[in-house]
Amino acid sequence: MRVNRILLSSALVVVALVIQVSVLARLHLPGAVPDLLLLTVLGLAMVYGHVGGALVGFGAGLLADLAPPADHAAGRYALVLCVTGYFAGLIRPENGRLKSASGPMAVVVAAAIGSTLLYAGVGALVGDTAARHVGLPGLLFSAALYDLLLAPFVVPAIMWLARRSDNDPLAETGPATKSGDISAGWLSSGTGLRIGSQRGGLGALKAKARTRSARVSRIKGVKRL
């Protein structure tokens, strides 16, 4: 990953974790806790791709595993967010921009349910049965509902910041997708290629004018003879 991506991802993850631990976790809502960290990983993954999403997810999850008041084994949430970021990066928009809200909202719901199931499954493997006592169906429904309500305020802003901080946000999508980005098309007009073609066209016109003037002078000379 690039340096600017690492710096932005680190800052956003730290801010999201602080807000989630100090604010969202203290709301004492029924069921699950709104997962601001998950939404941050989703927004970054849908801009950086599957590799960047997996790296950001692993780092964010590991930080959440080590930050107080974590009461589970270290690496558990890192695995969950790493897998979630990887799959979210696979289905990112081809042109780097969102065309509708239905796709990202479906991704948020699937990620909320999938991350909850994966977290409970890994917990069952290590002997943590807290999800059974709380009620897994209630956790799934509340996690999807809270994240879905919070996503419109978080995911678009995260994606916008990721694109703005990236010097070439569409470099990984290939030349076919650059035509769909207005900023990329605007920047390409300043590369000098179009100006060079215009200069070439002016040169060709001047050459044709010189040829015509030479022909006219020859015809005039013939008539005088």
Backbone as CSV, one residue per row, in Angstrom:
resi,resn,N_x,N_y,N_z,CA_x,CA_y,CA_z,C_x,C_y,C_z
1,MET,0.829,-1.205,0.000,0.000,0.000,0.000,0.860,1.250,0.000
2,ARG,0.324,2.330,-0.568,1.047,3.579,-0.606,1.063,4.227,0.764
3,VAL,1.988,5.187,0.903,2.146,5.842,2.195,0.897,6.640,2.557
4,ASN,0.319,7.351,1.572,-0.862,8.148,1.876,-2.054,7.262,2.237
5,ARG,-2.131,6.084,1.638,-3.204,5.155,2.001,-3.020,4.641,3.424
6,ILE,-1.787,4.346,3.782,-1.517,3.838,5.131,-1.836,4.903,6.177
7,LEU,-1.430,6.139,5.910,-1.677,7.209,6.867,-3.160,7.481,7.031
8,LEU,-3.880,7.558,5.911,-5.318,7.822,5.990,-6.040,6.667,6.655
9,SER,-5.721,5.436,6.283,-6.379,4.275,6.875,-6.128,4.203,8.374
10,SER,-4.906,4.468,8.779,-4.584,4.425,10.207,-5.367,5.477,10.982
11,ALA,-5.432,6.693,10.429,-6.162,7.765,11.113,-7.650,7.449,11.212
12,LEU,-8.237,6.976,10.121,-9.665,6.668,10.133,-9.986,5.502,11.065
13,VAL,-9.141,4.503,11.076,-9.372,3.345,11.947,-9.284,3.747,13.413
14,VAL,-8.297,4.556,13.764,-8.151,4.994,15.154,-9.353,5.829,15.582
15,VAL,-9.780,6.755,14.735,-10.939,7.589,15.064,-12.198,6.734,15.205
16,ALA,-12.397,5.794,14.277,-13.576,4.929,14.347,-13.564,4.068,15.606
17,LEU,-12.403,3.547,15.963,-12.311,2.717,17.163,-12.584,3.528,18.428
18,VAL,-12.062,4.739,18.496,-12.290,5.590,19.671,-13.770,5.928,19.807
19,ILE,-14.412,6.281,18.692,-15.843,6.614,18.744,-16.670,5.392,19.117
20,GLN,-16.305,4.237,18.581,-17.074,3.031,18.870,-16.947,2.622,20.341
21,VAL,-15.739,2.724,20.888,-15.538,2.301,22.277,-16.093,3.319,23.269
22,SER,-15.876,4.596,22.979,-16.247,5.625,23.956,-17.679,6.121,23.830
23,VAL,-18.289,5.940,22.657,-19.643,6.478,22.447,-20.649,5.374,22.152
24,LEU,-20.432,4.648,21.053,-21.422,3.679,20.612,-21.582,2.524,21.592
25,ALA,-20.491,2.073,22.181,-20.572,0.952,23.110,-21.282,1.319,24.406
26,ARG,-21.375,2.611,24.707,-22.009,3.058,25.954,-23.475,3.433,25.777
27,LEU,-23.993,3.258,24.578,-25.410,3.543,24.356,-26.311,2.466,24.932
28,HIS,-25.756,1.269,25.155,-26.491,0.131,25.718,-27.756,-0.174,24.902
29,LEU,-27.559,-0.259,23.594,-28.662,-0.620,22.708,-28.934,-2.108,22.804
30,PRO,-30.167,-2.525,22.565,-30.467,-3.966,22.611,-29.782,-4.712,21.474
31,GLY,-29.233,-5.857,21.790,-28.565,-6.661,20.774,-27.115,-6.261,20.591
32,ALA,-26.723,-6.120,19.350,-25.330,-5.831,19.012,-25.027,-4.352,19.187
33,VAL,-23.742,-4.006,19.007,-23.274,-2.631,19.049,-23.032,-2.163,17.621
34,PRO,-23.449,-0.960,17.254,-23.140,-0.450,15.907,-21.646,-0.515,15.635
35,ASP,-21.286,-1.153,14.536,-19.876,-1.430,14.245,-19.330,-0.371,13.300
36,LEU,-18.881,0.731,13.849,-18.296,1.798,13.035,-16.979,1.363,12.407
37,LEU,-16.248,0.512,13.082,-14.983,0.011,12.547,-15.210,-0.831,11.294
38,LEU,-16.247,-1.634,11.308,-16.584,-2.447,10.137,-16.945,-1.563,8.953
39,LEU,-17.734,-0.527,9.179,-18.119,0.376,8.097,-16.917,1.122,7.533
40,THR,-15.966,1.465,8.379,-14.745,2.116,7.912,-13.938,1.197,7.008
41,VAL,-13.823,-0.053,7.399,-13.109,-1.027,6.572,-13.821,-1.235,5.240
42,LEU,-15.143,-1.287,5.258,-15.908,-1.461,4.017,-15.687,-0.287,3.068
43,GLY,-15.744,0.943,3.597,-15.544,2.102,2.742,-14.161,2.143,2.117
44,LEU,-13.138,1.816,2.887,-11.779,1.795,2.348,-11.575,0.652,1.367
45,ALA,-12.172,-0.501,1.651,-12.006,-1.656,0.768,-12.653,-1.426,-0.584
46,MET,-13.766,-0.699,-0.626,-14.443,-0.450,-1.897,-13.745,0.616,-2.732
47,VAL,-12.653,1.170,-2.232,-11.821,2.075,-3.011,-10.451,1.455,-3.289
48,TYR,-9.860,0.797,-2.283,-8.509,0.262,-2.408,-8.466,-1.135,-3.019
49,GLY,-9.578,-1.838,-3.088,-9.572,-3.176,-3.653,-9.421,-4.255,-2.600
50,HIS,-9.358,-5.503,-3.059,-9.386,-6.633,-2.125,-8.091,-6.753,-1.311
51,VAL,-6.946,-6.450,-1.930,-5.692,-6.547,-1.183,-5.623,-5.458,-0.113
52,GLY,-5.900,-4.229,-0.512,-5.906,-3.146,0.460,-6.970,-3.330,1.519
53,GLY,-8.144,-3.844,1.122,-9.204,-4.088,2.091,-8.832,-5.139,3.114
54,ALA,-8.138,-6.198,2.658,-7.710,-7.237,3.599,-6.665,-6.713,4.579
55,LEU,-5.726,-5.900,4.083,-4.691,-5.349,4.957,-5.277,-4.370,5.973
56,VAL,-6.171,-3.495,5.494,-6.800,-2.546,6.406,-7.660,-3.276,7.433
57,GLY,-8.398,-4.289,6.973,-9.243,-5.055,7.892,-8.443,-5.784,8.952
58,PHE,-7.327,-6.360,8.547,-6.503,-7.063,9.526,-5.940,-6.097,10.562
59,GLY,-5.414,-4.957,10.095,-4.863,-3.982,11.033,-5.920,-3.416,11.967
60,ALA,-7.105,-3.101,11.415,-8.175,-2.558,12.249,-8.666,-3.589,13.260
61,GLY,-8.819,-4.829,12.819,-9.270,-5.868,13.735,-8.260,-6.166,14.824
62,LEU,-6.981,-6.161,14.461,-5.945,-6.414,15.470,-5.900,-5.291,16.504
63,LEU,-6.096,-4.066,16.033,-6.132,-2.942,16.971,-7.331,-3.059,17.907
64,ALA,-8.470,-3.490,17.379,-9.658,-3.681,18.220,-9.461,-4.840,19.196
65,ASP,-8.717,-5.865,18.791,-8.450,-6.992,19.687,-7.581,-6.597,20.878
66,LEU,-6.676,-5.655,20.638,-5.736,-5.259,21.692,-6.217,-4.076,22.518
67,ALA,-7.155,-3.308,21.973,-7.621,-2.117,22.689,-8.585,-2.509,23.800
68,PRO,-8.482,-1.876,24.966,-9.441,-2.136,26.043,-10.810,-1.556,25.665
69,PRO,-11.906,-2.139,26.102,-12.015,-3.274,27.047,-12.234,-4.601,26.338
70,ALA,-11.367,-4.973,25.402,-11.505,-6.232,24.675,-11.414,-7.414,25.636
71,ASP,-12.353,-8.344,25.497,-12.397,-9.500,26.393,-12.344,-10.821,25.630
72,HIS,-11.757,-10.781,24.430,-11.666,-11.999,23.627,-10.214,-12.205,23.203
73,ALA,-9.958,-13.336,22.596,-8.597,-13.683,22.192,-8.106,-12.753,21.092
74,ALA,-6.849,-12.359,21.176,-6.257,-11.482,20.171,-6.176,-12.195,18.827
75,GLY,-6.545,-11.507,17.791,-6.544,-12.065,16.451,-7.902,-12.522,15.980
76,ARG,-8.867,-12.585,16.863,-10.195,-13.073,16.487,-10.914,-12.069,15.583
77,TYR,-10.979,-10.830,16.016,-11.643,-9.821,15.200,-10.780,-9.415,14.018
78,ALA,-9.460,-9.587,14.131,-8.576,-9.310,12.998,-8.879,-10.245,11.837
79,LEU,-9.133,-11.510,12.144,-9.494,-12.463,11.107,-10.823,-12.104,10.471
80,VAL,-11.787,-11.684,11.279,-13.116,-11.349,10.773,-13.039,-10.157,9.813
81,LEU,-12.376,-9.089,10.227,-12.307,-7.902,9.381,-11.391,-8.101,8.177
82,CYS,-10.403,-8.957,8.301,-9.543,-9.258,7.154,-10.337,-9.945,6.048
83,VAL,-11.131,-10.928,6.412,-11.971,-11.626,5.429,-13.036,-10.690,4.872
84,THR,-13.632,-9.895,5.741,-14.672,-8.960,5.291,-14.106,-7.924,4.334
85,GLY,-12.951,-7.344,4.656,-12.336,-6.373,3.769,-11.927,-6.963,2.435
86,TYR,-11.492,-8.215,2.455,-11.107,-8.864,1.196,-12.299,-9.014,0.258
87,PHE,-13.406,-9.542,0.759,-14.571,-9.750,-0.097,-15.238,-8.438,-0.481
88,ALA,-15.196,-7.444,0.396,-15.747,-6.134,0.035,-14.938,-5.489,-1.076
89,GLY,-13.621,-5.693,-1.070,-12.791,-5.151,-2.135,-13.007,-5.821,-3.475
90,LEU,-13.459,-7.063,-3.474,-13.722,-7.768,-4.733,-14.916,-7.216,-5.476
91,ILE,-15.859,-6.629,-4.753,-17.091,-6.144,-5.387,-17.147,-4.624,-5.377
92,ARG,-16.000,-3.984,-5.365,-15.985,-2.523,-5.394,-16.463,-2.044,-6.762
93,PRO,-16.952,-0.790,-6.863,-17.404,-0.249,-8.154,-16.275,-0.229,-9.170
94,GLU,-16.587,-0.581,-10.420,-15.565,-0.684,-11.450,-14.923,0.661,-11.767
95,ASN,-15.703,1.742,-11.760,-15.160,3.058,-12.069,-14.762,3.837,-10.835
96,GLY,-14.769,3.169,-9.676,-14.355,3.827,-8.465,-15.394,4.729,-7.845
97,ARG,-16.592,4.808,-8.422,-17.634,5.677,-7.919,-18.940,4.908,-7.801
98,LEU,-19.752,5.318,-6.846,-21.023,4.657,-6.610,-22.074,5.177,-7.574
99,LYS,-22.772,4.274,-8.258,-23.850,4.661,-9.150,-25.198,4.670,-8.440
100,SER,-25.375,3.844,-7.438,-26.608,3.797,-6.665,-26.279,3.360,-5.254
101,ALA,-27.251,3.567,-4.365,-27.041,3.222,-2.959,-27.448,1.795,-2.636
102,SER,-28.137,1.138,-3.552,-28.628,-0.211,-3.264,-27.486,-1.214,-3.134
103,GLY,-26.490,-1.111,-4.005,-25.371,-2.043,-3.936,-24.584,-1.942,-2.648
104,PRO,-24.106,-0.743,-2.273,-23.376,-0.612,-1.008,-24.204,-0.986,0.213
105,MET,-25.514,-0.697,0.202,-26.341,-1.065,1.339,-26.444,-2.585,1.471
106,ALA,-26.529,-3.262,0.337,-26.539,-4.729,0.366,-25.212,-5.275,0.883
107,VAL,-24.112,-4.611,0.500,-22.801,-5.020,0.999,-22.712,-4.838,2.505
108,VAL,-23.283,-3.746,3.015,-23.255,-3.481,4.459,-24.046,-4.549,5.215
109,VAL,-25.226,-4.877,4.729,-26.037,-5.897,5.399,-25.331,-7.250,5.374
110,ALA,-24.797,-7.621,4.206,-24.092,-8.899,4.103,-22.857,-8.928,4.990
111,ALA,-22.138,-7.809,5.057,-20.943,-7.760,5.898,-21.292,-7.821,7.378
112,ALA,-22.382,-7.148,7.776,-22.796,-7.179,9.181,-23.189,-8.593,9.607
113,ILE,-23.970,-9.256,8.769,-24.397,-10.620,9.096,-23.224,-11.592,9.016
114,GLY,-22.434,-11.470,7.943,-21.310,-12.390,7.774,-20.252,-12.229,8.850
115,SER,-19.938,-10.989,9.224,-18.932,-10.784,10.267,-19.423,-11.284,11.620
116,THR,-20.718,-11.118,11.901,-21.262,-11.625,13.168,-21.214,-13.145,13.220
117,LEU,-21.586,-13.794,12.116,-21.534,-15.248,12.068,-20.100,-15.759,12.176
118,LEU,-19.184,-15.101,11.460,-17.789,-15.538,11.504,-17.193,-15.318,12.893
119,TYR,-17.529,-14.206,13.521,-17.034,-13.930,14.871,-17.559,-14.964,15.859
120,ALA,-18.854,-15.300,15.733,-19.428,-16.324,16.617,-18.833,-17.692,16.330
121,GLY,-18.584,-17.988,15.044,-18.010,-19.283,14.699,-16.595,-19.452,15.213
122,VAL,-15.777,-18.393,15.065,-14.420,-18.465,15.603,-14.459,-18.563,17.114
123,GLY,-15.408,-17.866,17.743,-15.544,-17.954,19.195,-15.921,-19.342,19.655
124,ALA,-16.785,-20.000,18.885,-17.160,-21.368,19.241,-15.969,-22.322,19.150
125,LEU,-15.059,-22.045,18.212,-13.881,-22.903,18.079,-12.926,-22.753,19.253
126,VAL,-12.877,-21.551,19.837,-11.965,-21.321,20.952,-12.660,-21.437,22.303
127,GLY,-13.931,-21.865,22.285,-14.640,-22.101,23.540,-15.434,-20.930,24.068
128,ASP,-15.655,-19.885,23.274,-16.447,-18.735,23.698,-17.895,-18.950,23.251
129,THR,-18.794,-19.117,24.181,-20.206,-19.392,23.882,-21.105,-18.222,24.267
130,ALA,-20.558,-17.009,24.274,-21.352,-15.851,24.672,-22.476,-15.572,23.686
131,ALA,-22.241,-15.856,22.404,-23.270,-15.602,21.401,-24.495,-16.471,21.621
132,ARG,-24.307,-17.668,22.154,-25.452,-18.544,22.404,-26.330,-18.004,23.531
133,HIS,-25.699,-17.436,24.545,-26.466,-16.925,25.675,-27.223,-15.645,25.296
134,VAL,-26.615,-14.805,24.485,-27.273,-13.564,24.067,-28.376,-13.840,23.070
135,GLY,-28.173,-14.797,22.182,-29.135,-15.102,21.135,-28.611,-14.665,19.787
136,LEU,-28.209,-15.634,18.965,-27.601,-15.312,17.675,-28.575,-14.623,16.720
137,PRO,-29.832,-15.055,16.609,-30.756,-14.344,15.701,-30.920,-12.872,16.058
138,GLY,-31.023,-12.582,17.346,-31.144,-11.185,17.756,-29.902,-10.376,17.438
139,LEU,-28.737,-10.995,17.593,-27.494,-10.312,17.255,-27.407,-10.020,15.757
140,LEU,-27.806,-10.981,14.937,-27.752,-10.791,13.487,-28.681,-9.663,13.055
141,PHE,-29.891,-9.665,13.569,-30.862,-8.645,13.172,-30.434,-7.258,13.639
142,SER,-30.014,-7.143,14.889,-29.614,-5.837,15.418,-28.341,-5.325,14.754
143,ALA,-27.393,-6.212,14.468,-26.153,-5.788,13.812,-26.437,-5.256,12.413
144,ALA,-27.271,-5.975,11.654,-27.618,-5.518,10.309,-28.397,-4.211,10.351
145,LEU,-29.311,-4.070,11.308,-30.130,-2.856,11.401,-29.290,-1.640,11.788
146,TYR,-28.466,-1.775,12.806,-27.658,-0.641,13.265,-26.647,-0.206,12.203
147,ASP,-25.979,-1.173,11.593,-24.992,-0.831,10.573,-25.655,-0.235,9.333
148,LEU,-26.848,-0.708,9.006,-27.560,-0.168,7.851,-27.994,1.273,8.090
149,LEU,-28.384,1.590,9.304,-28.778,2.959,9.629,-27.585,3.903,9.686
150,LEU,-26.451,3.380,10.078,-25.258,4.209,10.213,-24.471,4.342,8.910
151,ALA,-24.642,3.390,8.003,-23.829,3.334,6.782,-23.963,4.565,5.892
152,PRO,-25.163,5.119,5.642,-25.240,6.282,4.739,-24.456,7.486,5.212
153,PHE,-24.158,7.574,6.493,-23.414,8.707,7.023,-21.914,8.438,7.094
154,VAL,-21.509,7.187,6.914,-20.106,6.818,7.125,-19.442,6.365,5.825
155,VAL,-20.029,5.386,5.134,-19.374,4.771,3.984,-19.102,5.765,2.850
156,PRO,-20.069,6.592,2.415,-19.741,7.560,1.345,-18.656,8.542,1.743
157,ALA,-18.653,8.987,3.000,-17.614,9.925,3.440,-16.240,9.263,3.449
158,ILE,-16.179,8.012,3.882,-14.906,7.286,3.887,-14.381,7.105,2.468
159,MET,-15.257,6.746,1.542,-14.844,6.549,0.155,-14.392,7.858,-0.475
160,TRP,-15.059,8.945,-0.149,-14.668,10.251,-0.688,-13.288,10.656,-0.188
161,LEU,-13.048,10.460,1.095,-11.730,10.780,1.645,-10.636,9.901,1.037
162,ALA,-10.946,8.636,0.825,-9.960,7.719,0.250,-9.611,8.118,-1.179
163,ARG,-10.604,8.527,-1.963,-10.325,8.962,-3.331,-9.576,10.279,-3.366
164,ARG,-9.911,11.190,-2.473,-9.253,12.494,-2.473,-7.798,12.390,-2.052
165,SER,-7.495,11.504,-1.120,-6.122,11.376,-0.635,-5.242,10.549,-1.551
166,ASP,-5.863,9.819,-2.469,-5.103,8.960,-3.369,-4.755,9.741,-4.622
167,ASN,-3.488,9.724,-5.018,-3.072,10.461,-6.211,-3.652,9.872,-7.477
168,ASP,-3.779,8.554,-7.531,-4.337,7.881,-8.703,-5.296,6.813,-8.225
169,PRO,-6.530,7.161,-7.808,-7.422,6.192,-7.200,-7.936,5.146,-8.156
170,LEU,-7.813,5.381,-9.479,-8.343,4.431,-10.447,-7.234,3.674,-11.167
171,ALA,-6.030,3.714,-10.592,-4.908,3.076,-11.285,-5.070,1.580,-11.360
172,GLU,-5.743,0.954,-10.375,-5.861,-0.493,-10.343,-7.012,-1.009,-11.186
173,THR,-7.834,-0.086,-11.718,-9.005,-0.548,-12.444,-8.782,-0.615,-13.933
174,GLY,-7.626,-0.104,-14.415,-7.328,-0.214,-15.821,-7.833,0.977,-16.598
175,PRO,-7.420,1.090,-17.896,-7.782,2.246,-18.705,-9.241,2.297,-19.070
176,ALA,-9.932,1.177,-19.055,-11.330,1.174,-19.460,-12.196,1.939,-18.497
177,THR,-11.809,1.974,-17.230,-12.626,2.643,-16.234,-12.288,4.108,-16.102
178,LYS,-11.181,4.558,-16.677,-10.810,5.956,-16.542,-11.765,6.853,-17.305
179,SER,-12.409,6.320,-18.347,-13.344,7.121,-19.102,-14.576,7.450,-18.304
180,GLY,-14.895,6.669,-17.274,-16.075,6.928,-16.476,-15.834,7.908,-15.356
181,ASP,-14.597,8.340,-15.135,-14.294,9.263,-14.056,-14.087,10.643,-14.646
182,ILE,-14.864,11.613,-14.189,-14.794,12.946,-14.740,-13.457,13.591,-14.423
183,SER,-12.971,13.406,-13.185,-11.706,14.026,-12.801,-10.547,13.463,-13.599
184,ALA,-10.567,12.145,-13.869,-9.483,11.556,-14.659,-9.494,12.103,-16.074
185,GLY,-10.687,12.274,-16.657,-10.770,12.843,-17.991,-10.326,14.284,-18.018
186,TRP,-10.642,15.027,-16.951,-10.230,16.424,-16.874,-8.727,16.538,-16.741
187,LEU,-8.117,15.654,-15.948,-6.669,15.691,-15.781,-5.950,15.287,-17.055
188,SER,-6.555,14.363,-17.827,-5.882,13.905,-19.040,-5.789,15.009,-20.079
189,SER,-6.666,16.033,-19.995,-6.603,17.126,-20.956,-5.401,18.022,-20.723
190,GLY,-4.776,17.899,-19.551,-3.619,18.727,-19.259,-2.298,18.026,-19.435
191,THR,-2.294,16.866,-20.070,-1.049,16.122,-20.249,-0.228,16.613,-21.413
192,GLY,-0.801,17.425,-22.301,-0.071,17.921,-23.451,-0.317,17.109,-24.702
193,LEU,-0.963,15.941,-24.568,-1.205,15.117,-25.741,-2.192,15.782,-26.679
194,ARG,-3.245,16.334,-26.118,-4.255,16.965,-26.947,-3.709,18.244,-27.567
195,ILE,-2.895,18.979,-26.786,-2.304,20.200,-27.315,-1.327,19.876,-28.429
196,GLY,-0.580,18.796,-28.228,0.350,18.393,-29.268,-0.354,18.038,-30.556
197,SER,-1.508,17.355,-30.450,-2.253,17.006,-31.643,-2.773,18.250,-32.344
198,GLN,-3.163,19.273,-31.544,-3.618,20.499,-32.143,-2.476,21.205,-32.864
199,ARG,-1.261,21.161,-32.280,-0.115,21.759,-32.948,0.176,21.050,-34.259
200,GLY,0.070,19.717,-34.209,0.294,18.972,-35.438,-0.706,19.353,-36.507
201,GLY,-1.967,19.570,-36.103,-2.991,19.960,-37.067,-2.711,21.326,-37.650
202,LEU,-2.250,22.267,-36.830,-1.909,23.601,-37.329,-0.729,23.534,-38.304
203,GLY,0.237,22.687,-37.973,1.370,22.542,-38.877,0.961,22.000,-40.245
204,ALA,0.029,21.039,-40.219,-0.441,20.472,-41.478,-1.181,21.516,-42.301
205,LEU,-1.981,22.358,-41.645,-2.704,23.411,-42.363,-1.743,24.426,-42.983
206,LYS,-0.684,24.772,-42.227,0.298,25.700,-42.770,1.013,25.111,-43.980
207,ALA,1.317,23.818,-43.911,1.989,23.172,-45.047,1.101,23.164,-46.282
208,LYS,-0.204,22.897,-46.065,-1.133,22.915,-47.203,-1.248,24.310,-47.791
209,ALA,-1.249,25.336,-46.936,-1.338,26.712,-47.439,-0.113,27.075,-48.261
210,ARG,1.062,26.642,-47.799,2.284,26.911,-48.557,2.258,26.213,-49.907
211,THR,1.762,24.984,-49.925,1.689,24.241,-51.197,0.759,24.931,-52.179
212,ARG,-0.389,25.394,-51.662,-1.342,26.090,-52.527,-0.754,27.395,-53.063
213,SER,-0.062,28.132,-52.218,0.533,29.393,-52.685,1.607,29.130,-53.731
214,ALA,2.363,28.040,-53.557,3.385,27.707,-54.553,2.742,27.351,-55.881
215,ARG,1.612,26.611,-55.848,0.925,26.262,-57.085,0.380,27.495,-57.783
216,VAL,-0.162,28.421,-56.984,-0.716,29.644,-57.578,0.373,30.455,-58.261
217,SER,1.539,30.559,-57.613,2.634,31.314,-58.205,3.135,30.669,-59.487
218,ARG,3.125,29.330,-59.501,3.556,28.640,-60.746,2.573,28.896,-61.873
219,ILE,1.285,28.842,-61.547,0.262,29.076,-62.602,0.371,30.488,-63.138
220,LYS,0.578,31.475,-62.257,0.737,32.837,-62.684,1.970,33.007,-63.582
221,GLY,3.053,32.321,-63.208,4.258,32.418,-64.026,4.055,31.825,-65.415
222,VAL,3.304,30.726,-65.506,3.028,30.097,-66.805,2.198,31.038,-67.663
223,LYS,1.184,31.677,-67.038,0.319,32.588,-67.809,1.099,33.781,-68.338
224,ARG,2.051,34.313,-67.552,2.848,35.428,-68.006,3.730,35.055,-69.174
225,LEU,4.266,33.829,-69.194,5.070,33.390,-70.308,4.198,33.238,-71.564
